[in-house]
PDB file of C-alpha atoms in Angstrom:
ATOM      1  CA  UNK A   1      46.032 -65.388 -18.847  1.00  0.00           C
ATOM      2  CA  UNK A   2      48.387 -65.937 -21.761  1.00  0.00           C
ATOM      3  CA  UNK A   3      47.174 -65.564 -25.385  1.00  0.00           C
ATOM      4  CA  UNK A   4      47.174 -69.125 -26.769  1.00  0.00           C
ATOM      5  CA  UNK A   5      47.242 -70.154 -30.442  1.00  0.00           C
ATOM      6  CA  UNK A   6      46.267 -73.707 -31.292  1.00  0.00           C
ATOM      7  CA  UNK A   7      48.169 -74.937 -34.391  1.00  0.00           C
ATOM      8  CA  UNK A   8      46.657 -77.915 -36.293  1.00  0.00           C
ATOM      9  CA  UNK A   9      48.818 -79.467 -39.005  1.00  0.00           C
ATOM     10  CA  UNK A  10      46.866 -81.891 -41.209  1.00  0.00           C
ATOM     11  CA  UNK A  11      47.031 -83.946 -44.399  1.00  0.00           C
ATOM     12  CA  UNK A  12      44.192 -85.701 -46.208  1.00  0.00           C
ATOM     13  CA  UNK A  13      41.901 -85.610 -43.204  1.00  0.00           C
ATOM     14  CA  UNK A  14      39.663 -82.568 -43.855  1.00  0.00           C
ATOM     15  CA  UNK A  15      36.492 -84.179 -42.554  1.00  0.00           C
ATOM     16  CA  UNK A  16      38.335 -85.226 -39.409  1.00  0.00           C
ATOM     17  CA  UNK A  17      39.550 -81.654 -38.912  1.00  0.00           C
ATOM     18  CA  UNK A  18      35.996 -80.319 -39.259  1.00  0.00           C
ATOM     19  CA  UNK A  19      34.880 -82.675 -36.512  1.00  0.00           C
ATOM     20  CA  UNK A  20      37.749 -81.620 -34.268  1.00  0.00           C
ATOM     21  CA  UNK A  21      36.867 -77.945 -34.733  1.00  0.00           C
ATOM     22  CA  UNK A  22      33.324 -78.713 -33.556  1.00  0.00           C
ATOM     23  CA  UNK A  23      34.798 -80.466 -30.443  1.00  0.00           C
ATOM     24  CA  UNK A  24      37.059 -77.491 -29.702  1.00  0.00           C
ATOM     25  CA  UNK A  25      33.912 -75.245 -29.572  1.00  0.00           C
ATOM     26  CA  UNK A  26      33.165 -76.907 -26.186  1.00  0.00           C
ATOM     27  CA  UNK A  27      36.463 -76.196 -24.521  1.00  0.00           C
ATOM     28  CA  UNK A  28      36.283 -74.756 -20.982  1.00  0.00           C
ATOM     29  CA  UNK A  29      38.725 -72.118 -22.169  1.00  0.00           C
ATOM     30  CA  UNK A  30      38.646 -71.453 -25.918  1.00  0.00           C
ATOM     31  CA  UNK A  31      41.927 -71.022 -27.716  1.00  0.00           C
ATOM     32  CA  UNK A  32      42.471 -67.338 -28.790  1.00  0.00           C
ATOM     33  CA  UNK A  33      43.028 -68.494 -32.314  1.00  0.00           C
ATOM     34  CA  UNK A  34      43.154 -71.744 -34.348  1.00  0.00           C
ATOM     35  CA  UNK A  35      45.659 -72.022 -37.168  1.00  0.00           C
ATOM     36  CA  UNK A  36      44.918 -74.952 -39.539  1.00  0.00           C
ATOM     37  CA  UNK A  37      47.928 -75.849 -41.769  1.00  0.00           C
ATOM     38  CA  UNK A  38      46.488 -78.129 -44.476  1.00  0.00           C
ATOM     39  CA  UNK A  39      48.848 -80.000 -46.803  1.00  0.00           C
ATOM     40  CA  UNK A  40      46.034 -81.623 -48.712  1.00  0.00           C
ATOM     41  CA  UNK A  41      46.178 -81.029 -52.555  1.00  0.00           C
ATOM     42  CA  UNK A  42      42.556 -79.729 -52.815  1.00  0.00           C
ATOM     43  CA  UNK A  43      40.704 -77.212 -50.724  1.00  0.00           C
ATOM     44  CA  UNK A  44      37.664 -78.218 -48.607  1.00  0.00           C
ATOM     45  CA  UNK A  45      34.456 -76.229 -48.966  1.00  0.00           C
ATOM     46  CA  UNK A  46      33.199 -77.120 -45.583  1.00  0.00           C
ATOM     47  CA  UNK A  47      36.344 -76.002 -43.855  1.00  0.00           C
ATOM     48  CA  UNK A  48      36.451 -72.811 -45.898  1.00  0.00           C
ATOM     49  CA  UNK A  49      32.910 -72.056 -44.929  1.00  0.00           C
ATOM     50  CA  UNK A  50      33.682 -72.721 -41.223  1.00  0.00           C
ATOM     51  CA  UNK A  51      36.639 -70.317 -41.335  1.00  0.00           C
ATOM     52  CA  UNK A  52      34.448 -67.602 -42.963  1.00  0.00           C
ATOM     53  CA  UNK A  53      32.041 -67.868 -40.054  1.00  0.00           C
ATOM     54  CA  UNK A  54      34.684 -68.042 -37.272  1.00  0.00           C
ATOM     55  CA  UNK A  55      36.972 -65.061 -37.235  1.00  0.00           C
ATOM     56  CA  UNK A  56      39.443 -66.718 -34.809  1.00  0.00           C
ATOM     57  CA  UNK A  57      40.246 -69.472 -37.229  1.00  0.00           C
ATOM     58  CA  UNK A  58      42.901 -69.317 -39.974  1.00  0.00           C
ATOM     59  CA  UNK A  59      42.985 -71.844 -42.806  1.00  0.00           C
ATOM     60  CA  UNK A  60      46.316 -72.147 -44.559  1.00  0.00           C
ATOM     61  CA  UNK A  61      46.916 -74.448 -47.401  1.00  0.00           C
ATOM     62  CA  UNK A  62      50.609 -75.227 -48.235  1.00  0.00           C
ATOM     63  CA  UNK A  63      52.095 -77.295 -51.072  1.00  0.00           C
ATOM     64  CA  UNK A  64      55.260 -78.561 -49.292  1.00  0.00           C
ATOM     65  CA  UNK A  65      54.338 -81.646 -47.265  1.00  0.00           C
ATOM     66  CA  UNK A  66      56.009 -82.630 -44.027  1.00  0.00           C
ATOM     67  CA  UNK A  67      54.967 -82.276 -40.429  1.00  0.00           C
ATOM     68  CA  UNK A  68      57.957 -80.253 -39.208  1.00  0.00           C
ATOM     69  CA  UNK A  69      57.439 -77.762 -42.029  1.00  0.00           C
ATOM     70  CA  UNK A  70      53.710 -77.546 -41.243  1.00  0.00           C
ATOM     71  CA  UNK A  71      54.454 -76.858 -37.603  1.00  0.00           C
ATOM     72  CA  UNK A  72      56.954 -74.144 -38.503  1.00  0.00           C
ATOM     73  CA  UNK A  73      54.441 -72.484 -40.846  1.00  0.00           C
ATOM     74  CA  UNK A  74      51.885 -72.558 -38.020  1.00  0.00           C
ATOM     75  CA  UNK A  75      54.273 -70.947 -35.619  1.00  0.00           C
ATOM     76  CA  UNK A  76      54.960 -68.087 -38.062  1.00  0.00           C
ATOM     77  CA  UNK A  77      51.313 -67.471 -38.789  1.00  0.00           C
ATOM     78  CA  UNK A  78      50.188 -67.703 -35.109  1.00  0.00           C
ATOM     79  CA  UNK A  79      50.041 -64.584 -32.916  1.00  0.00           C
ATOM     80  CA  UNK A  80      49.801 -66.193 -29.459  1.00  0.00           C
ATOM     81  CA  UNK A  81      52.335 -65.981 -26.670  1.00  0.00           C
ATOM     82  CA  UNK A  82      51.863 -69.770 -26.358  1.00  0.00           C
ATOM     83  CA  UNK A  83      51.620 -72.224 -29.224  1.00  0.00           C
ATOM     84  CA  UNK A  84      49.747 -75.418 -28.656  1.00  0.00           C
ATOM     85  CA  UNK A  85      50.096 -78.264 -31.221  1.00  0.00           C
ATOM     86  CA  UNK A  86      47.534 -80.990 -31.447  1.00  0.00           C
ATOM     87  CA  UNK A  87      47.080 -83.919 -33.897  1.00  0.00           C
ATOM     88  CA  UNK A  88      44.005 -83.819 -36.135  1.00  0.00           C
ATOM     89  CA  UNK A  89      42.722 -87.288 -35.163  1.00  0.00           C
ATOM     90  CA  UNK A  90      41.993 -86.591 -31.468  1.00  0.00           C
ATOM     91  CA  UNK A  91      39.026 -86.009 -29.127  1.00  0.00           C
ATOM     92  CA  UNK A  92      40.110 -83.299 -26.641  1.00  0.00           C
ATOM     93  CA  UNK A  93      39.037 -83.290 -23.087  1.00  0.00           C
ATOM     94  CA  UNK A  94      37.016 -80.102 -22.224  1.00  0.00           C
ATOM     95  CA  UNK A  95      39.934 -78.865 -20.071  1.00  0.00           C
ATOM     96  CA  UNK A  96      42.676 -79.332 -22.714  1.00  0.00           C
ATOM     97  CA  UNK A  97      43.280 -75.700 -23.573  1.00  0.00           C
ATOM     98  CA  UNK A  98      42.556 -74.458 -20.085  1.00  0.00           C
ATOM     99  CA  UNK A  99      45.134 -76.586 -18.377  1.00  0.00           C
ATOM    100  CA  UNK A 100      47.781 -75.778 -21.019  1.00  0.00           C
ATOM    101  CA  UNK A 101      47.199 -72.070 -20.491  1.00  0.00           C
ATOM    102  CA  UNK A 102      47.085 -72.333 -16.716  1.00  0.00           C
ATOM    103  CA  UNK A 103      50.410 -74.089 -16.506  1.00  0.00           C
ATOM    104  CA  UNK A 104      52.148 -70.928 -17.828  1.00  0.00           C
ATOM    105  CA  UNK A 105      51.117 -69.051 -14.697  1.00  0.00           C
ATOM    106  CA  UNK A 106      54.477 -70.491 -13.494  1.00  0.00           C
ATOM    107  CA  UNK A 107      57.071 -68.279 -15.025  1.00  0.00           C
ATOM    108  CA  UNK A 108      59.644 -71.044 -14.982  1.00  0.00           C
ATOM    109  CA  UNK A 109      57.559 -73.209 -17.366  1.00  0.00           C
ATOM    110  CA  UNK A 110      58.452 -73.011 -21.043  1.00  0.00           C
ATOM    111  CA  UNK A 111      56.733 -76.079 -22.506  1.00  0.00           C
ATOM    112  CA  UNK A 112      53.812 -78.293 -21.494  1.00  0.00           C
ATOM    113  CA  UNK A 113      52.824 -81.764 -22.586  1.00  0.00           C
ATOM    114  CA  UNK A 114      49.467 -83.254 -21.851  1.00  0.00           C
ATOM    115  CA  UNK A 115      48.108 -86.762 -21.365  1.00  0.00           C
ATOM    116  CA  UNK A 116      47.562 -88.918 -24.500  1.00  0.00           C
ATOM    117  CA  UNK A 117      45.124 -91.827 -24.118  1.00  0.00           C
ATOM    118  CA  UNK A 118      45.151 -94.365 -26.900  1.00  0.00           C
ATOM    119  CA  UNK A 119      47.538 -94.675 -29.890  1.00  0.00           C
ATOM    120  CA  UNK A 120      51.086 -95.534 -28.967  1.00  0.00           C
ATOM    121  CA  UNK A 121      50.721 -94.780 -25.227  1.00  0.00           C
ATOM    122  CA  UNK A 122      49.311 -97.287 -22.796  1.00  0.00           C
ATOM    123  CA  UNK A 123      48.136 -96.558 -19.202  1.00  0.00           C
ATOM    124  CA  UNK A 124      51.361 -95.932 -17.337  1.00  0.00           C
ATOM    125  CA  UNK A 125      50.152 -95.437 -13.772  1.00  0.00           C
ATOM    126  CA  UNK A 126      53.059 -93.990 -11.853  1.00  0.00           C
ATOM    127  CA  UNK A 127      55.804 -95.002 -14.313  1.00  0.00           C
ATOM    128  CA  UNK A 128      58.350 -92.355 -15.489  1.00  0.00           C
ATOM    129  CA  UNK A 129      56.963 -90.095 -18.213  1.00  0.00           C
ATOM    130  CA  UNK A 130      58.755 -88.193 -21.010  1.00  0.00           C
ATOM    131  CA  UNK A 131      62.249 -89.191 -20.239  1.00  0.00           C
ATOM    132  CA  UNK A 132      65.384 -89.605 -22.362  1.00  0.00           C
ATOM    133  CA  UNK A 133      68.469 -91.499 -21.450  1.00  0.00           C
ATOM    134  CA  UNK A 134      71.388 -90.441 -23.611  1.00  0.00           C
ATOM    135  CA  UNK A 135      73.809 -93.179 -22.415  1.00  0.00           C
ATOM    136  CA  UNK A 136      71.441 -95.808 -23.850  1.00  0.00           C
ATOM    137  CA  UNK A 137      69.763 -93.582 -26.417  1.00  0.00           C
ATOM    138  CA  UNK A 138      66.393 -94.635 -24.948  1.00  0.00           C
ATOM    139  CA  UNK A 139      63.186 -92.516 -25.385  1.00  0.00           C
ATOM    140  CA  UNK A 140      60.505 -93.207 -22.748  1.00  0.00           C
ATOM    141  CA  UNK A 141      57.029 -91.902 -23.591  1.00  0.00           C
ATOM    142  CA  UNK A 142      54.355 -93.168 -21.142  1.00  0.00           C
ATOM    143  CA  UNK A 143      52.217 -90.067 -21.923  1.00  0.00           C
ATOM    144  CA  UNK A 144      49.160 -91.876 -20.655  1.00  0.00           C
ATOM    145  CA  UNK A 145      50.487 -91.301 -17.086  1.00  0.00           C
ATOM    146  CA  UNK A 146      48.791 -89.594 -14.210  1.00  0.00           C
ATOM    147  CA  UNK A 147      51.511 -87.745 -12.281  1.00  0.00           C
ATOM    148  CA  UNK A 148      52.601 -84.200 -13.027  1.00  0.00           C
ATOM    149  CA  UNK A 149      56.399 -84.023 -13.461  1.00  0.00           C
ATOM    150  CA  UNK A 150      59.307 -82.258 -15.126  1.00  0.00           C
ATOM    151  CA  UNK A 151      60.137 -84.091 -18.380  1.00  0.00           C
ATOM    152  CA  UNK A 152      62.750 -84.250 -21.160  1.00  0.00           C
ATOM    153  CA  UNK A 153      60.315 -84.277 -24.041  1.00  0.00           C
ATOM    154  CA  UNK A 154      56.634 -83.856 -24.817  1.00  0.00           C
ATOM    155  CA  UNK A 155      54.068 -85.706 -26.974  1.00  0.00           C
ATOM    156  CA  UNK A 156      53.846 -84.211 -30.484  1.00  0.00           C
ATOM    157  CA  UNK A 157      50.138 -84.451 -30.651  1.00  0.00           C
ATOM    158  CA  UNK A 158      49.535 -82.571 -27.321  1.00  0.00           C
ATOM    159  CA  UNK A 159      52.250 -80.099 -26.613  1.00  0.00           C
ATOM    160  CA  UNK A 160      52.710 -76.348 -26.197  1.00  0.00           C
ATOM    161  CA  UNK A 161      55.597 -73.901 -25.921  1.00  0.00           C
ATOM    162  CA  UNK A 162      56.164 -70.234 -25.134  1.00  0.00           C
ATOM    163  CA  UNK A 163      57.024 -68.376 -28.310  1.00  0.00           C
ATOM    164  CA  UNK A 164      60.438 -67.422 -26.864  1.00  0.00           C
ATOM    165  CA  UNK A 165      61.460 -71.128 -27.207  1.00  0.00           C
ATOM    166  CA  UNK A 166      61.286 -70.833 -30.951  1.00  0.00           C
ATOM    167  CA  UNK A 167      63.228 -67.627 -30.943  1.00  0.00           C
ATOM    168  CA  UNK A 168      66.144 -69.246 -29.171  1.00  0.00           C
ATOM    169  CA  UNK A 169      65.988 -72.818 -30.406  1.00  0.00           C
ATOM    170  CA  UNK A 170      64.725 -72.290 -33.967  1.00  0.00           C
ATOM    171  CA  UNK A 171      61.987 -74.362 -35.586  1.00  0.00           C
ATOM    172  CA  UNK A 172      61.309 -78.048 -35.991  1.00  0.00           C
ATOM    173  CA  UNK A 173      63.881 -79.812 -38.210  1.00  0.00           C
ATOM    174  CA  UNK A 174      62.567 -80.653 -41.668  1.00  0.00           C
ATOM    175  CA  UNK A 175      65.321 -83.272 -41.988  1.00  0.00           C
ATOM    176  CA  UNK A 176      62.959 -85.651 -40.189  1.00  0.00           C
ATOM    177  CA  UNK A 177      61.057 -86.850 -43.206  1.00  0.00           C
ATOM    178  CA  UNK A 178      58.410 -89.371 -44.021  1.00  0.00           C
ATOM    179  CA  UNK A 179      56.336 -90.082 -40.939  1.00  0.00           C
ATOM    180  CA  UNK A 180      58.509 -87.493 -39.139  1.00  0.00           C
ATOM    181  CA  UNK A 181      59.363 -89.828 -36.317  1.00  0.00           C
ATOM    182  CA  UNK A 182      61.520 -88.135 -33.707  1.00  0.00           C
ATOM    183  CA  UNK A 183      60.987 -84.504 -34.838  1.00  0.00           C
ATOM    184  CA  UNK A 184      59.145 -83.437 -31.742  1.00  0.00           C
ATOM    185  CA  UNK A 185      61.602 -85.195 -29.380  1.00  0.00           C
ATOM    186  CA  UNK A 186      64.508 -83.601 -31.240  1.00  0.00           C
ATOM    187  CA  UNK A 187      62.994 -80.142 -30.721  1.00  0.00           C
ATOM    188  CA  UNK A 188      62.282 -80.727 -27.051  1.00  0.00           C
ATOM    189  CA  UNK A 189      65.822 -81.993 -26.348  1.00  0.00           C
ATOM    190  CA  UNK A 190      67.213 -78.897 -28.011  1.00  0.00           C
ATOM    191  CA  UNK A 191      64.994 -76.738 -25.870  1.00  0.00           C
ATOM    192  CA  UNK A 192      66.131 -78.548 -22.737  1.00  0.00           C
ATOM    193  CA  UNK A 193      69.748 -78.021 -23.698  1.00  0.00           C
ATOM    194  CA  UNK A 194      68.970 -74.278 -24.117  1.00  0.00           C
ATOM    195  CA  UNK A 195      67.808 -74.199 -20.528  1.00  0.00           C
ATOM    196  CA  UNK A 196      64.018 -74.338 -20.963  1.00  0.00           C
ATOM    197  CA  UNK A 197      61.842 -76.202 -18.481  1.00  0.00           C
ATOM    198  CA  UNK A 198      59.252 -78.739 -19.860  1.00  0.00           C
ATOM    199  CA  UNK A 199      56.469 -80.233 -17.741  1.00  0.00           C
ATOM    200  CA  UNK A 200      53.886 -82.944 -18.023  1.00  0.00           C
ATOM    201  CA  UNK A 201      50.344 -81.826 -17.117  1.00  0.00           C
ATOM    202  CA  UNK A 202      48.051 -84.855 -17.231  1.00  0.00           C
ATOM    203  CA  UNK A 203      44.874 -82.819 -16.831  1.00  0.00           C
ATOM    204  CA  UNK A 204      45.455 -81.388 -20.295  1.00  0.00           C
ATOM    205  CA  UNK A 205      44.270 -84.577 -21.930  1.00  0.00           C
ATOM    206  CA  UNK A 206      43.295 -85.946 -25.398  1.00  0.00           C
ATOM    207  CA  UNK A 207      42.076 -89.262 -26.665  1.00  0.00           C
ATOM    208  CA  UNK A 208      44.199 -90.164 -29.742  1.00  0.00           C
ATOM    209  CA  UNK A 209      42.104 -92.009 -32.309  1.00  0.00           C
ATOM    210  CA  UNK A 210      45.242 -93.026 -34.285  1.00  0.00           C
ATOM    211  CA  UNK A 211      43.484 -93.269 -37.686  1.00  0.00           C
ATOM    212  CA  UNK A 212      45.061 -95.706 -40.054  1.00  0.00           C
ATOM    213  CA  UNK A 213      45.297 -93.375 -43.106  1.00  0.00           C
ATOM    214  CA  UNK A 214      46.090 -89.692 -43.706  1.00  0.00           C
ATOM    215  CA  UNK A 215      48.254 -87.489 -41.465  1.00  0.00           C
ATOM    216  CA  UNK A 216      51.801 -88.889 -41.059  1.00  0.00           C
ATOM    217  CA  UNK A 217      50.726 -92.445 -42.025  1.00  0.00           C
ATOM    218  CA  UNK A 218      53.128 -93.917 -44.587  1.00  0.00           C
ATOM    219  CA  UNK A 219      51.620 -95.030 -47.940  1.00  0.00           C
ATOM    220  CA  UNK A 220      53.296 -98.408 -47.649  1.00  0.00           C
ATOM    221  CA  UNK A 221      55.572-100.450 -45.357  1.00  0.00           C
ATOM    222  CA  UNK A 222      58.698 -99.860 -47.377  1.00  0.00           C
ATOM    223  CA  UNK A 223      58.258 -96.103 -47.087  1.00  0.00           C
ATOM    224  CA  UNK A 224      57.633 -96.250 -43.325  1.00  0.00           C
ATOM    225  CA  UNK A 225      60.670 -98.546 -42.814  1.00  0.00           C
ATOM    226  CA  UNK A 226      63.078 -96.316 -44.708  1.00  0.00           C
ATOM    227  CA  UNK A 227      62.059 -93.151 -42.820  1.00  0.00           C
ATOM    228  CA  UNK A 228      61.870 -95.024 -39.465  1.00  0.00           C
ATOM    229  CA  UNK A 229      65.539 -96.037 -40.025  1.00  0.00           C
ATOM    230  CA  UNK A 230      66.625 -92.647 -41.341  1.00  0.00           C
ATOM    231  CA  UNK A 231      65.032 -90.594 -38.608  1.00  0.00           C
ATOM    232  CA  UNK A 232      66.083 -93.052 -35.888  1.00  0.00           C
ATOM    233  CA  UNK A 233      69.718 -92.854 -36.981  1.00  0.00           C
ATOM    234  CA  UNK A 234      69.632 -89.070 -37.304  1.00  0.00           C
ATOM    235  CA  UNK A 235      68.137 -88.757 -33.835  1.00  0.00           C
ATOM    236  CA  UNK A 236      70.544 -91.187 -32.202  1.00  0.00           C
ATOM    237  CA  UNK A 237      73.601 -89.495 -33.701  1.00  0.00           C
ATOM    238  CA  UNK A 238      72.407 -86.112 -32.508  1.00  0.00           C
ATOM    239  CA  UNK A 239      71.305 -86.919 -29.005  1.00  0.00           C
ATOM    240  CA  UNK A 240      72.611 -90.309 -27.800  1.00  0.00           C
ATOM    241  CA  UNK A 241      76.087 -90.778 -26.357  1.00  0.00           C
ATOM    242  CA  UNK A 242      78.645 -92.203 -28.932  1.00  0.00           C
ATOM    243  CA  UNK A 243      78.936 -95.309 -26.869  1.00  0.00           C
ATOM    244  CA  UNK A 244      75.264 -96.125 -27.588  1.00  0.00           C
ATOM    245  CA  UNK A 245      75.429 -95.915 -31.382  1.00  0.00           C
ATOM    246  CA  UNK A 246      76.881 -99.409 -32.151  1.00  0.00           C
ATOM    247  CA  UNK A 247      74.156-101.076 -29.963  1.00  0.00           C
ATOM    248  CA  UNK A 248      71.516 -98.874 -31.622  1.00  0.00           C
ATOM    249  CA  UNK A 249      72.637-100.009 -35.101  1.00  0.00           C
ATOM    250  CA  UNK A 250      72.817-103.653 -34.020  1.00  0.00           C
ATOM    251  CA  UNK A 251      69.290-103.591 -32.677  1.00  0.00           C
ATOM    252  CA  UNK A 252      67.959-101.841 -35.821  1.00  0.00           C
ATOM    253  CA  UNK A 253      69.637-104.414 -38.133  1.00  0.00           C
ATOM    254  CA  UNK A 254      68.120-107.250 -36.062  1.00  0.00           C
ATOM    255  CA  UNK A 255      64.727-105.627 -36.218  1.00  0.00           C
ATOM    256  CA  UNK A 256      64.929-105.146 -40.010  1.00  0.00           C
ATOM    257  CA  UNK A 257      65.946-108.752 -40.433  1.00  0.00           C
ATOM    258  CA  UNK A 258      62.829-109.853 -38.461  1.00  0.00           C
ATOM    259  CA  UNK A 259      60.696-107.576 -40.694  1.00  0.00           C
ATOM    260  CA  UNK A 260      62.223-109.289 -43.740  1.00  0.00           C
ATOM    261  CA  UNK A 261      61.414-112.736 -42.347  1.00  0.00           C
ATOM    262  CA  UNK A 262      57.934-111.753 -41.222  1.00  0.00           C
ATOM    263  CA  UNK A 263      57.065-110.259 -44.627  1.00  0.00           C
ATOM    264  CA  UNK A 264      58.985-112.936 -46.637  1.00  0.00           C
ATOM    265  CA  UNK A 265      60.801-110.103 -48.314  1.00  0.00           C
ATOM    266  CA  UNK A 266      64.691-109.945 -48.013  1.00  0.00           C
ATOM    267  CA  UNK A 267      64.586-106.540 -49.733  1.00  0.00           C
ATOM    268  CA  UNK A 268      63.204-105.061 -46.555  1.00  0.00           C
ATOM    269  CA  UNK A 269      66.557-105.522 -44.817  1.00  0.00           C
ATOM    270  CA  UNK A 270      68.172-103.421 -47.611  1.00  0.00           C
ATOM    271  CA  UNK A 271      65.469-100.701 -47.240  1.00  0.00           C
ATOM    272  CA  UNK A 272      66.262-100.483 -43.531  1.00  0.00           C
ATOM    273  CA  UNK A 273      70.043-100.371 -44.161  1.00  0.00           C
ATOM    274  CA  UNK A 274      69.671 -97.673 -46.725  1.00  0.00           C
ATOM    275  CA  UNK A 275      67.652 -95.654 -44.235  1.00  0.00           C
ATOM    276  CA  UNK A 276      70.379 -95.952 -41.671  1.00  0.00           C
ATOM    277  CA  UNK A 277      73.118 -94.918 -44.088  1.00  0.00           C
ATOM    278  CA  UNK A 278      71.061 -92.003 -45.350  1.00  0.00           C
ATOM    279  CA  UNK A 279      70.305 -90.941 -41.762  1.00  0.00           C
ATOM    280  CA  UNK A 280      74.051 -90.875 -41.004  1.00  0.00           C
ATOM    281  CA  UNK A 281      74.610 -88.833 -44.166  1.00  0.00           C
ATOM    282  CA  UNK A 282      71.970 -86.333 -43.142  1.00  0.00           C
ATOM    283  CA  UNK A 283      73.558 -85.994 -39.786  1.00  0.00           C
ATOM    284  CA  UNK A 284      76.950 -85.152 -41.345  1.00  0.00           C
ATOM    285  CA  UNK A 285      75.298 -82.673 -43.846  1.00  0.00           C
ATOM    286  CA  UNK A 286      73.427 -80.871 -41.061  1.00  0.00           C
ATOM    287  CA  UNK A 287      75.954 -80.956 -38.287  1.00  0.00           C
TER     288      UNK A 287
END
């Protein structure tokens, strides 16, 4: 069985992390190590005490905030052949770690995504899962599905990779700022282009609590809107076909206009437009 490291990025949710650690004690197959990457400004005595009494748990505190950076730090500090990323606000099924690890018995598998109940994903039945259509620039999630399949991308709060993927593809891109929307999909599509196989394993399941504060939640709507626009534009320019870009921009402008009407704030349209322009600039700078 592969050595598996569980990497847990977190921000302003130390009590939630403590509860998750207690849940993870009841896994059918324990992770070989847990690496907590805490971006919170102050340490947490209860977490520090937990780490002292559990030799397989590392507690790292970093000052630079951002989910892609926290993931990259976790990868560097982890020692496993497989790196499993989970969100902090989850309740894992008892078989979560077991089914991630067992999927790598197939030597052709380089990445595994598990089922996500709650949050953004709704029960999908037999609908397509984890697909990306570059001609339209459309990302399909449906990670509450029930059918194992090969996929284009994995859910950021329940995904694992062989270490060799990072060696060839590099890390997560820190250009995806704010709520980091799109960073995990960007990484997965780069992995697919490099020839790595990704699969969906619904038995490796979590319940996503989707807490309203902490983690990647934006402090206000303007902040969320700007980074939603920035990251969406950056992702589209990198991965969608050029023919899809004008329609993408048109849809986003219409959406920002509706936000402005809904919130009775014309300034929101300008916030969204600034995000789009800045996203295009980031694309040029990082191309």
